[in-house]
């Protein structure tokens, strides 16, 4: 279902609006044995992008496979259209994997997006895989204040619609923003983020993917 990436802003907005209607906001997960984190790192001077997909055992959280892909930025940085810049290299990385993840966690938004179609939803719909948006910051909506204990959460709402949860992953630590990407309930998404965050604010999927792309970009720029 991969669409063309040779787009201008108006075409991207049209595709975003169309694909947002394809998001499934209920659980359609089989048993989750493998969960992946994905991330992209940039070099602003050269325009080079490095994407990584890091697959982990869902039980032990051990890394079982890593795939890296290089690309160049083909779509400008436009707020709300972030996914059109990052998904092409992520798609290359995902296609290199020999282990298909049962769930993907994105460092970004799912439906907690002005047009309800952030990078987690975009990736999930294109690859027809359950995805979760797990962001460090809020993009849109009004955020409630969760309690101070791990697992506390409060709704993230936009014009009366719940578009995510503000989730505390560790006691007395700044919360994160969790939203449905595709083929998952919000409550299930939050349960998974907590499971994937045993020690730190961010889930291990995000931490490992971030470490991988930063290291890979540094290695490539050193030549």
XYZ file of N, CA and C in Angstrom:
669
model
N 0.825 -1.199 0.000
C 0.000 0.000 0.000
C 0.866 1.259 0.000
N 2.165 1.105 -0.253
C 3.061 2.252 -0.257
C 2.693 3.196 -1.394
N 2.502 4.469 -1.073
C 2.176 5.460 -2.092
C 3.450 6.145 -2.569
N 3.321 6.982 -3.577
C 4.464 7.737 -4.074
C 4.944 8.719 -3.009
N 6.247 8.949 -2.997
C 6.826 9.931 -2.081
C 7.259 11.194 -2.816
N 7.033 11.221 -4.108
C 7.336 12.407 -4.909
C 6.118 13.331 -4.865
N 6.028 14.116 -3.789
C 4.812 14.862 -3.485
C 5.118 16.304 -3.160
N 4.139 17.172 -3.390
C 4.211 18.510 -2.833
C 3.303 18.565 -1.601
N 3.254 19.691 -0.942
C 2.514 19.791 0.311
C 1.029 19.497 0.134
N 0.416 19.996 -0.913
C -1.022 19.785 -1.112
C -1.335 18.317 -1.358
N -0.460 17.635 -2.093
C -0.667 16.207 -2.347
C -0.491 15.413 -1.058
N 0.488 15.785 -0.250
C 0.703 15.098 1.025
C -0.501 15.265 1.942
N -1.061 16.446 1.985
C -2.248 16.687 2.811
C -3.420 15.843 2.332
N -3.569 15.710 1.026
C -4.660 14.899 0.483
C -4.483 13.428 0.863
N -3.268 12.924 0.722
C -2.998 11.527 1.082
C -3.200 11.316 2.576
N -2.743 12.267 3.372
C -2.896 12.160 4.819
C -4.373 12.067 5.209
N -5.192 12.926 4.631
C -6.622 12.915 4.925
C -7.264 11.598 4.507
N -6.870 11.092 3.349
C -7.436 9.824 2.863
C -7.031 8.654 3.753
N -5.739 8.572 4.068
C -5.258 7.426 4.839
C -5.687 7.469 6.298
N -5.958 8.673 6.819
C -6.423 8.768 8.210
C -7.714 7.993 8.415
N -8.513 7.884 7.379
C -9.780 7.141 7.483
C -9.554 5.634 7.559
N -8.325 5.186 7.294
C -8.010 3.752 7.309
C -7.502 3.279 8.673
N -7.264 4.213 9.591
C -6.741 3.833 10.899
C -7.764 2.996 11.658
N -7.309 1.892 12.226
C -8.154 1.011 13.049
C -7.788 1.254 14.507
N -8.762 1.705 15.302
C -8.473 2.092 16.691
C -8.959 1.048 17.685
N -8.826 -0.217 17.323
C -9.126 -1.308 18.250
C -8.064 -2.389 18.084
N -7.997 -3.280 19.069
C -6.956 -4.299 19.052
C -7.147 -5.281 17.896
N -6.148 -5.343 17.068
C -6.041 -6.390 16.053
C -4.609 -6.910 16.096
N -4.255 -7.437 17.256
C -2.922 -7.981 17.473
C -3.011 -9.478 17.691
N -2.079 -10.192 17.073
C -1.888 -11.580 17.441
C -0.968 -11.586 18.662
N -0.529 -12.749 19.070
C 0.424 -12.798 20.178
C 1.670 -12.004 19.793
N 2.081 -11.091 20.660
C 3.236 -10.243 20.363
C 4.502 -10.907 20.893
N 5.268 -11.456 19.970
C 6.542 -12.058 20.334
C 7.689 -11.082 20.103
N 7.574 -10.297 19.038
C 8.630 -9.348 18.705
C 8.053 -7.943 18.575
N 8.726 -6.995 19.203
C 8.314 -5.594 19.145
C 9.497 -4.774 18.649
N 9.219 -3.800 17.785
C 10.296 -3.015 17.189
C 10.187 -1.542 17.553
N 11.337 -0.917 17.654
C 11.415 0.534 17.755
C 12.035 1.067 16.485
N 11.575 2.222 16.030
C 12.127 2.819 14.815
C 12.489 4.272 15.086
N 13.526 4.748 14.394
C 13.938 6.136 14.570
C 14.761 6.562 13.368
N 14.877 7.889 13.205
C 15.653 8.472 12.112
C 16.549 9.559 12.689
N 17.797 9.598 12.226
C 18.722 10.667 12.601
C 19.120 11.422 11.335
N 19.373 12.729 11.500
C 19.659 13.608 10.374
C 21.045 14.213 10.500
N 21.638 14.499 9.350
C 22.769 15.412 9.294
C 22.311 16.599 8.450
N 22.100 17.737 9.109
C 21.525 18.890 8.426
C 22.431 19.427 7.320
N 23.737 19.311 7.474
C 24.654 19.851 6.472
C 24.578 19.090 5.156
N 24.557 17.775 5.242
C 24.576 16.961 4.024
C 23.185 16.554 3.551
N 22.204 16.653 4.441
C 20.867 16.182 4.097
C 20.721 14.676 4.222
N 21.760 14.024 4.762
C 21.722 12.562 4.902
C 20.830 12.153 6.072
N 20.083 11.072 5.873
C 19.250 10.491 6.914
C 19.697 9.051 7.139
N 19.674 8.631 8.372
C 19.913 7.233 8.721
C 18.731 6.750 9.546
N 18.122 5.667 9.103
C 16.971 5.089 9.801
C 17.356 3.739 10.384
N 16.733 3.412 11.500
C 16.972 2.117 12.128
C 15.665 1.490 12.569
N 15.602 0.188 12.439
C 14.525 -0.612 13.008
C 15.190 -1.637 13.919
N 14.856 -1.584 15.197
C 15.463 -2.462 16.191
C 14.387 -3.392 16.739
N 14.545 -4.672 16.507
C 13.566 -5.668 16.937
C 14.021 -6.282 18.258
N 13.076 -6.333 19.197
C 13.376 -6.863 20.522
C 12.429 -8.009 20.852
N 12.904 -8.940 21.643
C 12.048 -9.979 22.199
C 11.093 -9.315 23.183
N 9.813 -9.501 22.991
C 8.830 -8.789 23.801
C 8.851 -9.204 25.264
N 9.370 -10.380 25.549
C 9.431 -10.838 26.931
C 10.676 -10.375 27.658
N 11.832 -10.630 27.063
C 13.105 -10.313 27.718
C 13.595 -8.900 27.417
N 13.086 -8.292 26.348
C 13.537 -6.988 25.841
C 14.975 -7.039 25.322
N 15.440 -8.238 24.997
C 16.741 -8.371 24.351
C 16.605 -8.019 22.869
N 17.620 -7.342 22.324
C 17.623 -7.031 20.897
C 17.929 -8.299 20.113
N 17.091 -8.602 19.126
C 17.284 -9.821 18.333
C 17.669 -9.517 16.889
N 17.389 -8.305 16.420
C 17.793 -7.927 15.067
C 17.772 -6.408 14.924
N 18.715 -5.911 14.141
C 18.777 -4.482 13.839
C 18.983 -4.297 12.346
N 18.251 -3.373 11.763
C 18.425 -3.032 10.351
C 18.599 -1.528 10.232
N 19.550 -1.133 9.382
C 19.861 0.283 9.176
C 19.763 0.598 7.690
N 19.228 1.777 7.377
C 19.137 2.214 5.987
C 19.513 3.680 5.895
N 20.144 4.033 4.792
C 20.512 5.423 4.535
C 19.641 6.008 3.438
N 19.448 7.308 3.499
C 18.663 7.999 2.483
C 19.039 9.476 2.542
N 18.417 10.255 1.688
C 18.531 11.702 1.770
C 17.137 12.283 1.950
N 17.058 13.446 2.549
C 15.758 14.078 2.781
C 15.156 14.495 1.441
N 13.955 13.991 1.163
C 13.294 14.285 -0.106
C 12.064 15.175 0.077
N 11.616 15.328 1.304
C 10.429 16.133 1.580
C 10.824 17.179 2.618
N 10.392 18.408 2.447
C 10.802 19.461 3.388
C 10.217 19.250 4.780
N 10.833 19.901 5.750
C 10.283 19.843 7.101
C 9.080 20.775 7.169
N 7.903 20.185 7.265
C 6.655 20.930 7.363
C 5.902 20.400 8.582
N 5.622 21.234 9.566
C 4.886 20.764 10.742
C 3.609 20.035 10.346
N 3.401 18.881 10.968
C 2.214 18.079 10.691
C 2.372 17.101 9.546
N 3.485 17.220 8.801
C 3.744 16.308 7.681
C 5.099 15.605 7.851
N 5.480 15.474 9.103
C 6.760 14.871 9.485
C 6.953 13.482 8.874
N 5.878 12.698 8.814
C 5.999 11.307 8.368
C 6.427 11.194 6.917
N 6.098 12.191 6.086
C 6.475 12.128 4.676
C 7.979 12.300 4.494
N 8.632 12.802 5.487
C 10.089 12.971 5.469
C 10.795 11.732 6.013
N 10.195 11.092 7.014
C 10.899 10.019 7.726
C 10.525 8.606 7.287
N 9.325 8.397 6.778
C 8.926 7.024 6.474
C 9.721 6.401 5.328
N 10.100 7.134 4.270
C 10.884 6.463 3.219
C 12.130 5.741 3.723
N 12.997 6.366 4.540
C 14.137 5.598 5.052
C 13.722 4.515 6.050
N 12.663 4.776 6.832
C 12.192 3.740 7.759
C 11.685 2.526 7.001
N 10.994 2.757 5.891
C 10.495 1.645 5.081
C 11.656 0.793 4.564
N 12.745 1.457 4.171
C 13.917 0.716 3.708
C 14.487 -0.159 4.814
N 14.551 0.398 6.021
C 15.084 -0.371 7.151
C 14.177 -1.548 7.489
N 12.873 -1.308 7.531
C 11.930 -2.377 7.872
C 11.982 -3.515 6.854
N 12.177 -3.168 5.596
C 12.210 -4.193 4.554
C 13.467 -5.059 4.636
N 14.488 -4.582 5.335
C 15.715 -5.366 5.501
C 15.594 -6.424 6.598
N 14.603 -6.276 7.461
C 14.472 -7.205 8.580
C 14.113 -8.611 8.103
N 14.678 -9.592 8.786
C 14.283 -10.981 8.533
C 13.243 -11.441 9.549
N 13.138 -10.712 10.667
C 12.120 -10.999 11.688
C 11.057 -9.917 11.599
N 9.847 -10.315 11.321
C 8.753 -9.350 11.198
C 8.227 -8.990 12.585
N 8.277 -7.722 12.980
C 7.754 -7.346 14.301
C 6.229 -7.457 14.345
N 5.732 -7.860 15.498
C 4.283 -7.955 15.705
C 3.694 -6.627 16.147
N 4.551 -5.715 16.587
C 4.142 -4.404 17.081
C 5.316 -3.447 16.880
N 5.020 -2.220 16.435
C 6.061 -1.215 16.242
C 5.740 0.009 17.092
N 6.744 0.488 17.817
C 6.617 1.702 18.616
C 7.387 2.814 17.914
N 6.696 3.918 17.631
C 7.306 5.051 16.942
C 7.603 6.178 17.923
N 8.726 6.831 17.721
C 9.087 8.013 18.503
C 8.382 9.209 17.860
N 7.089 9.325 18.128
C 6.276 10.365 17.513
C 4.804 10.106 17.782
N 3.964 10.809 17.063
C 2.529 10.740 17.318
C 1.837 9.692 16.457
N 0.712 9.213 16.994
C -0.211 8.422 16.194
C -1.370 9.331 15.798
N -2.541 9.099 16.417
C -3.682 9.962 16.100
C -3.679 11.244 16.919
N -2.718 11.423 17.802
C -2.589 12.687 18.556
C -1.938 13.727 17.652
N -2.659 14.081 16.623
C -2.154 14.866 15.503
C -3.313 15.722 14.991
N -3.062 16.919 14.510
C -4.169 17.781 14.066
C -5.102 17.117 13.063
N -4.564 16.256 12.208
C -5.396 15.550 11.225
C -5.484 14.060 11.539
N -5.141 13.706 12.779
C -5.268 12.339 13.300
C -4.442 11.328 12.498
N -3.262 11.779 12.032
C -2.457 10.870 11.214
C -0.977 11.221 11.316
N -0.419 10.966 12.498
C 1.006 11.148 12.695
C 1.796 9.967 12.150
N 3.091 9.967 12.423
C 3.978 8.970 11.819
C 3.616 7.535 12.211
N 3.164 7.315 13.453
C 2.818 5.952 13.871
C 1.610 5.429 13.104
N 0.636 6.291 12.869
C -0.536 5.877 12.092
C -0.161 5.658 10.637
N 0.641 6.547 10.094
C 1.063 6.441 8.696
C 1.817 5.130 8.463
N 2.775 4.843 9.328
C 3.555 3.617 9.201
C 2.670 2.384 9.374
N 1.774 2.431 10.370
C 0.906 1.290 10.632
C -0.020 0.980 9.475
N -0.628 2.005 8.893
C -1.549 1.801 7.776
C -0.806 1.291 6.545
N 0.350 1.884 6.237
C 1.090 1.468 5.047
C 1.567 0.024 5.135
N 2.016 -0.391 6.332
C 2.552 -1.745 6.489
C 1.536 -2.720 7.088
N 0.348 -2.219 7.404
C -0.719 -3.041 7.996
C -0.199 -3.801 9.223
N 0.398 -3.048 10.150
C 0.961 -3.631 11.367
C 0.511 -2.797 12.560
N 0.267 -3.410 13.712
C -0.078 -2.635 14.904
C 1.055 -1.676 15.289
N 0.703 -0.430 15.552
C 1.705 0.576 15.899
C 1.212 1.447 17.051
N 2.184 2.014 17.768
C 1.915 2.924 18.883
C 2.714 4.197 18.669
N 2.060 5.326 18.904
C 2.775 6.593 18.935
C 3.197 6.890 20.362
N 4.473 7.121 20.566
C 5.004 7.399 21.897
C 5.925 8.603 21.778
N 5.432 9.766 22.173
C 6.150 11.018 21.945
C 6.616 11.647 23.252
N 7.715 12.375 23.161
C 8.252 13.066 24.330
C 7.486 14.355 24.610
N 6.911 14.937 23.553
C 6.220 16.220 23.689
C 4.840 16.158 23.046
N 4.008 17.100 23.416
C 2.645 17.191 22.880
C 2.657 17.973 21.576
N 1.938 17.478 20.593
C 1.806 18.176 19.315
C 0.525 18.996 19.268
N -0.555 18.427 19.783
C -1.839 19.112 19.738
C -2.695 18.630 20.900
N -3.776 19.335 21.167
C -4.698 18.927 22.222
C -4.376 19.526 23.577
N -5.268 19.249 24.526
C -5.114 19.718 25.901
C -4.763 18.535 26.781
N -3.671 18.666 27.505
C -3.152 17.551 28.286
C -3.588 17.632 29.738
N -4.135 16.529 30.232
C -4.417 16.421 31.649
C -3.124 16.157 32.407
N -3.190 16.250 33.718
C -2.008 16.029 34.554
C -2.155 14.710 35.292
N -1.338 13.700 34.940
C -1.446 12.416 35.643
C -0.866 12.496 37.040
N -1.151 11.480 37.849
C -0.554 11.389 39.170
C 0.948 11.192 39.073
N 1.618 11.191 40.198
C 3.083 11.141 40.205
C 3.644 9.724 40.137
N 2.793 8.717 40.275
C 3.272 7.337 40.317
C 3.283 6.696 38.936
N 4.194 5.760 38.755
C 4.289 5.001 37.503
C 2.931 4.385 37.163
N 2.512 4.515 35.925
C 1.236 3.970 35.465
C 0.097 4.962 35.528
N 0.287 6.085 36.227
C -0.755 7.112 36.270
C -0.899 7.733 34.888
N -2.126 8.050 34.523
C -2.339 8.655 33.210
C -3.532 9.596 33.256
N -3.543 10.500 32.296
C -4.626 11.464 32.145
C -4.888 11.627 30.657
N -6.113 11.967 30.285
C -6.426 12.048 28.856
C -5.788 13.249 28.168
N -5.450 13.043 26.920
C -5.059 14.113 26.014
C -6.258 14.308 25.084
N -6.855 15.478 25.117
C -8.096 15.705 24.368
C -7.940 16.853 23.374
N -8.737 16.781 22.323
C -8.766 17.833 21.316
C -10.218 18.056 20.911
N -10.766 19.214 21.282
C -12.171 19.538 21.014
C -13.110 18.442 21.526
N -12.802 17.954 22.719
C -13.659 16.963 23.362
C -13.369 15.521 22.989
N -12.482 15.304 22.044
C -12.138 13.948 21.610
C -10.855 13.499 22.306
N -10.882 12.296 22.877
C -9.661 11.742 23.475
C -8.769 11.233 22.353
N -7.579 11.821 22.243
C -6.664 11.444 21.174
C -5.407 10.745 21.701
N -5.311 10.588 23.013
C -4.167 9.913 23.593
C -4.207 9.983 25.100
N -3.138 9.513 25.704
C -2.984 9.587 27.156
C -1.639 10.214 27.499
N -1.648 11.018 28.543
C -0.409 11.499 29.141
C -0.043 10.457 30.191
N 1.057 9.758 29.995
C 1.378 8.575 30.792
C 2.670 8.769 31.578
N 2.600 8.456 32.870
C 3.781 8.498 33.732
C 4.413 7.093 33.731
N 5.603 6.995 33.171
C 6.247 5.682 33.069
C 7.158 5.352 34.248
N 7.562 6.381 35.004
C 8.358 6.170 36.209
C 7.883 7.153 37.275
N 8.020 6.774 38.533
C 7.595 7.651 39.623
C 8.294 9.012 39.527
N 7.491 10.073 39.639
C 8.018 11.443 39.725
C 8.906 11.844 38.551
N 8.666 11.249 37.402
C 9.405 11.578 36.188
C 8.435 12.174 35.174
N 8.925 13.114 34.385
C 8.103 13.773 33.384
C 7.353 12.746 32.519
N 6.052 12.925 32.285
C 5.282 11.931 31.521
C 5.573 11.997 30.024
N 5.069 10.995 29.306
C 5.158 10.954 27.858
C 3.744 10.920 27.281
N 3.656 11.021 25.962
C 2.362 11.125 25.287
C 2.161 9.902 24.397
N 1.163 9.109 24.746
C 0.908 7.846 24.053
C -0.387 7.962 23.261
N -0.344 7.508 22.019
C -1.558 7.528 21.204
C -1.634 6.297 20.315
N -2.830 6.006 19.876
C -3.060 4.915 18.937
C -2.334 5.213 17.638
N -1.610 4.220 17.151
C -1.056 4.322 15.807
C -2.005 3.645 14.834
N -2.132 2.328 14.992
C -2.996 1.536 14.116
C -3.196 0.164 14.747
N -4.407 -0.354 14.651
C -4.747 -1.715 15.082
C -4.478 -1.970 16.567
N -4.808 -0.969 17.397
C -4.595 -1.133 18.831
C -5.488 -0.171 19.599
N -5.956 -0.607 20.766
C -6.689 0.276 21.672
C -5.697 1.172 22.411
N -6.180 2.316 22.861
C -5.320 3.211 23.635
C -4.870 2.544 24.933
N -5.765 1.856 25.606
C -5.397 1.200 26.865
C -4.334 0.125 26.639
N -4.458 -0.608 25.547
C -3.458 -1.628 25.222
C -2.120 -0.981 24.915
N -2.166 0.134 24.191
C -0.934 0.858 23.864
C -0.218 1.300 25.132
N -0.962 1.830 26.094
C -0.350 2.271 27.352
C 0.230 1.096 28.136
N -0.476 -0.023 28.138
C 0.044 -1.210 28.818
C 1.388 -1.639 28.219
N 1.470 -1.595 26.895
C 2.713 -1.990 26.238
C 3.838 -1.008 26.528
N 3.544 0.274 26.524
C 4.583 1.261 26.805
C 5.126 1.079 28.221
N 4.259 0.791 29.170
C 4.731 0.536 30.532
C 5.603 -0.723 30.588
N 5.176 -1.756 29.883
C 5.956 -2.990 29.863
C 7.330 -2.756 29.245
N 7.388 -1.889 28.254
C 8.638 -1.626 27.554
C 9.502 -0.578 28.251
N 9.000 -0.040 29.356
C 9.724 1.007 30.102
C 9.982 0.576 31.546
N 10.740 -0.497 31.752
C 10.917 -0.994 33.114
C 11.785 -0.108 34.004
N 12.684 0.681 33.402
C 13.644 1.431 34.213
C 13.720 2.921 33.897
N 13.344 3.296 32.685
C 13.558 4.677 32.249
C 12.252 5.310 31.781
N 12.309 6.630 31.570
C 11.128 7.356 31.109
C 10.645 6.855 29.745
N 11.579 6.630 28.823
C 11.224 6.197 27.474
C 11.291 4.676 27.357
N 10.456 4.098 26.497
C 10.495 2.649 26.313
C 11.821 2.197 25.711
N 12.192 0.970 25.986
C 13.456 0.437 25.487
C 13.498 0.434 23.963
N 12.363 0.254 23.324
C 12.317 0.299 21.861
C 12.819 1.645 21.354
N 12.346 2.716 21.951
C 12.763 4.060 21.545
C 14.218 4.304 21.898
N 14.642 3.907 23.089
C 16.016 4.127 23.523
C 17.013 3.410 22.611
N 16.722 2.153 22.307
C 17.646 1.376 21.482
C 17.682 1.894 20.043
N 16.537 2.264 19.502
C 16.507 2.788 18.135
C 17.249 4.117 18.054
N 17.061 4.971 19.054
C 17.745 6.262 19.081
C 19.261 6.074 19.175
N 19.707 5.190 20.058
C 21.134 4.924 20.196
C 21.725 4.382 18.889
N 20.958 3.538 18.219
C 21.431 2.911 16.986
C 21.601 3.922 15.865
N 20.606 4.794 15.663
C 20.726 5.752 14.554
C 21.804 6.795 14.836
N 21.930 7.213 16.080
C 22.968 8.200 16.400
C 24.358 7.625 16.150
N 24.552 6.396 16.572
C 25.848 5.744 16.371
C 26.117 5.521 14.881
N 25.085 5.091 14.156
C 25.254 4.825 12.728
C 25.550 6.105 11.954
N 24.855 7.192 12.280
C 25.098 8.458 11.591
C 26.518 8.955 11.874
N 26.927 8.854 13.128
C 28.278 9.283 13.494
C 29.334 8.491 12.739
N 29.132 7.162 12.628
C 30.079 6.314 11.914
C 30.158 6.694 10.447
N 29.016 6.982 9.843
C 29.000 7.295 8.411
C 29.598 8.658 8.115
N 29.428 9.601 9.023
C 29.961 10.942 8.804
C 31.446 11.022 9.103
N 31.981 9.987 9.747
C 33.393 10.002 10.092
C 34.285 9.618 8.906
N 33.645 9.093 7.837
C 34.448 8.699 6.672
C 34.641 9.876 5.729
